[in-house]
């Protein structure tokens, strides 16, 4: 991977980060809209509770008036029917809207996962880059060892040829010049790994932030699923409340029938009292007992209604507290991510000016070092060949010279179709 590709990669990562941040903002807006819908639903529930309390009050007043029982029963049934229709309509509309929102959020999450998936290959590319740099460092080390070997060979010449000695002195000067350049080059090379480590660390932090953003989106989807389950439970509770209201309606009908029966019984007793004055006192006592029983039944119904209302209020307070705790945790986590994202935005522009000079220096050093090695070896081979021509034929070649000739013969016989890096290594060995 060259510098241009790395620059494009960093720009692409930055662009994807901005897209992810915009998507997170959109999801946050969606969550806020769902929160507002939940609040609206809460207000609607409170209005239903107020209506229910009003109906209970009307029912309590209706129990004391026998003549208006039928009219109140009819009004009560109509009001309950209207409330049920409104509730069912509101529930259907809210469920449809919530389903559309959830499908949209799930689709966006799937698209975000598809976009984040290619980031997994960047770590392998960085590792390959590190391996390539290690290979270059190893090749530089081998070249340095070969330079030292050649220096050692020229320090102990086998023959006392003046021309070779002069050439050795020139080579020693060249080697000394190269050795003077090597510490500076090593210093520059030693400065490269920390900067590359900083770059790797920045990329790793970026990948970690992307994974945390994905986890945050997954947590939000789980929160939405929890909210949906809570809605289902509330719908079940509303169904139970409707069933309780139906039972109360049946109980009200029974009480109305009892009141009607008591009224008829009272009228019949009055007629009997007109015919039987002797039993009037006992019958009045019995009637008073019946009315006392009726008052007791009304009080029991009132206490049951009060207990029912207190239970609903208690459950609603617990639900409100649970919702506040859930939304507080989400806000806290989002507030923790904001400073870290800002730090990443500040660090990314600082890395680009450091990456470009580093790769330029490394490429220029590799090219210059390879060219210098080739020129030096070519000149050394030419001078050695010239020296061999000047050496008398009766001089017996040394063992080192015989090995060199054998290596040259083997190199000429070997195939020449090899990569450039292998040719460079072979030239350095020769």
PDB file of N, CA and C in Angstrom, residues 59 62-63 69-70 72-74 245-261:
ATOM      1  N   UNK A  59     -71.419   6.617  38.506  1.00  0.00           N
ATOM      2  CA  UNK A  59     -72.026   5.354  38.903  1.00  0.00           C
ATOM      3  C   UNK A  59     -72.432   5.376  40.375  1.00  0.00           C
ATOM      4  N   UNK A  62     -75.436   7.358  40.653  1.00  0.00           N
ATOM      5  CA  UNK A  62     -76.585   6.665  40.058  1.00  0.00           C
ATOM      6  C   UNK A  62     -77.153   5.600  40.984  1.00  0.00           C
ATOM      7  N   UNK A  63     -76.273   5.039  41.850  1.00  0.00           N
ATOM      8  CA  UNK A  63     -76.769   3.996  42.746  1.00  0.00           C
ATOM      9  C   UNK A  63     -77.787   4.526  43.751  1.00  0.00           C
ATOM     10  N   UNK A  69     -81.762   5.244  36.982  1.00  0.00           N
ATOM     11  CA  UNK A  69     -80.815   4.138  36.771  1.00  0.00           C
ATOM     12  C   UNK A  69     -80.688   3.761  35.302  1.00  0.00           C
ATOM     13  N   UNK A  70     -81.814   3.640  34.648  1.00  0.00           N
ATOM     14  CA  UNK A  70     -81.780   3.233  33.248  1.00  0.00           C
ATOM     15  C   UNK A  70     -81.071   4.263  32.382  1.00  0.00           C
ATOM     16  N   UNK A  72     -78.802   6.528  33.310  1.00  0.00           N
ATOM     17  CA  UNK A  72     -77.365   6.525  33.606  1.00  0.00           C
ATOM     18  C   UNK A  72     -76.680   5.297  33.014  1.00  0.00           C
ATOM     19  N   UNK A  73     -77.371   4.159  33.072  1.00  0.00           N
ATOM     20  CA  UNK A  73     -76.799   2.953  32.492  1.00  0.00           C
ATOM     21  C   UNK A  73     -76.561   3.119  30.998  1.00  0.00           C
ATOM     22  N   UNK A  74     -77.535   3.734  30.329  1.00  0.00           N
ATOM     23  CA  UNK A  74     -77.383   3.948  28.888  1.00  0.00           C
ATOM     24  C   UNK A  74     -76.230   4.908  28.599  1.00  0.00           C
ATOM     25  N   UNK A 245     -63.902  -3.053  34.075  1.00  0.00           N
ATOM     26  CA  UNK A 245     -65.017  -2.126  33.844  1.00  0.00           C
ATOM     27  C   UNK A 245     -66.276  -2.886  33.443  1.00  0.00           C
ATOM     28  N   UNK A 246     -66.096  -3.942  32.611  1.00  0.00           N
ATOM     29  CA  UNK A 246     -67.260  -4.740  32.219  1.00  0.00           C
ATOM     30  C   UNK A 246     -67.876  -5.411  33.444  1.00  0.00           C
ATOM     31  N   UNK A 247     -66.997  -5.932  34.321  1.00  0.00           N
ATOM     32  CA  UNK A 247     -67.545  -6.557  35.541  1.00  0.00           C
ATOM     33  C   UNK A 247     -68.263  -5.527  36.406  1.00  0.00           C
ATOM     34  N   UNK A 248     -67.707  -4.301  36.461  1.00  0.00           N
ATOM     35  CA  UNK A 248     -68.373  -3.256  37.234  1.00  0.00           C
ATOM     36  C   UNK A 248     -69.720  -2.901  36.611  1.00  0.00           C
ATOM     37  N   UNK A 249     -69.774  -2.898  35.265  1.00  0.00           N
ATOM     38  CA  UNK A 249     -71.061  -2.642  34.607  1.00  0.00           C
ATOM     39  C   UNK A 249     -72.081  -3.717  34.968  1.00  0.00           C
ATOM     40  N   UNK A 250     -71.623  -4.994  34.949  1.00  0.00           N
ATOM     41  CA  UNK A 250     -72.545  -6.083  35.311  1.00  0.00           C
ATOM     42  C   UNK A 250     -72.998  -5.931  36.757  1.00  0.00           C
ATOM     43  N   UNK A 251     -71.993  -5.556  37.624  1.00  0.00           N
ATOM     44  CA  UNK A 251     -72.344  -5.377  39.030  1.00  0.00           C
ATOM     45  C   UNK A 251     -73.317  -4.215  39.208  1.00  0.00           C
ATOM     46  N   UNK A 252     -73.139  -3.150  38.430  1.00  0.00           N
ATOM     47  CA  UNK A 252     -74.069  -2.018  38.503  1.00  0.00           C
ATOM     48  C   UNK A 252     -75.470  -2.428  38.060  1.00  0.00           C
ATOM     49  N   UNK A 253     -75.530  -3.264  37.007  1.00  0.00           N
ATOM     50  CA  UNK A 253     -76.843  -3.757  36.573  1.00  0.00           C
ATOM     51  C   UNK A 253     -77.500  -4.584  37.675  1.00  0.00           C
ATOM     52  N   UNK A 254     -76.678  -5.431  38.323  1.00  0.00           N
ATOM     53  CA  UNK A 254     -77.246  -6.240  39.402  1.00  0.00           C
ATOM     54  C   UNK A 254     -77.748  -5.360  40.542  1.00  0.00           C
ATOM     55  N   UNK A 255     -76.930  -4.330  40.885  1.00  0.00           N
ATOM     56  CA  UNK A 255     -77.363  -3.434  41.966  1.00  0.00           C
ATOM     57  C   UNK A 255     -78.636  -2.686  41.577  1.00  0.00           C
ATOM     58  N   UNK A 256     -78.688  -2.255  40.300  1.00  0.00           N
ATOM     59  CA  UNK A 256     -79.903  -1.562  39.851  1.00  0.00           C
ATOM     60  C   UNK A 256     -81.120  -2.481  39.926  1.00  0.00           C
ATOM     61  N   UNK A 257     -80.901  -3.754  39.548  1.00  0.00           N
ATOM     62  CA  UNK A 257     -82.013  -4.701  39.648  1.00  0.00           C
ATOM     63  C   UNK A 257     -82.419  -4.909  41.105  1.00  0.00           C
ATOM     64  N   UNK A 258     -81.387  -4.974  41.981  1.00  0.00           N
ATOM     65  CA  UNK A 258     -81.728  -5.122  43.396  1.00  0.00           C
ATOM     66  C   UNK A 258     -82.492  -3.909  43.915  1.00  0.00           C
ATOM     67  N   UNK A 259     -82.036  -2.703  43.504  1.00  0.00           N
ATOM     68  CA  UNK A 259     -82.742  -1.493  43.935  1.00  0.00           C
ATOM     69  C   UNK A 259     -84.178  -1.505  43.421  1.00  0.00           C
ATOM     70  N   UNK A 260     -84.333  -1.907  42.160  1.00  0.00           N
ATOM     71  CA  UNK A 260     -85.698  -1.984  41.605  1.00  0.00           C
ATOM     72  C   UNK A 260     -86.544  -2.987  42.387  1.00  0.00           C
ATOM     73  N   UNK A 261     -85.923  -4.149  42.704  1.00  0.00           N
ATOM     74  CA  UNK A 261     -86.655  -5.148  43.487  1.00  0.00           C
ATOM     75  C   UNK A 261     -87.007  -4.638  44.865  1.00  0.00           C
TER      76      UNK A 261
END
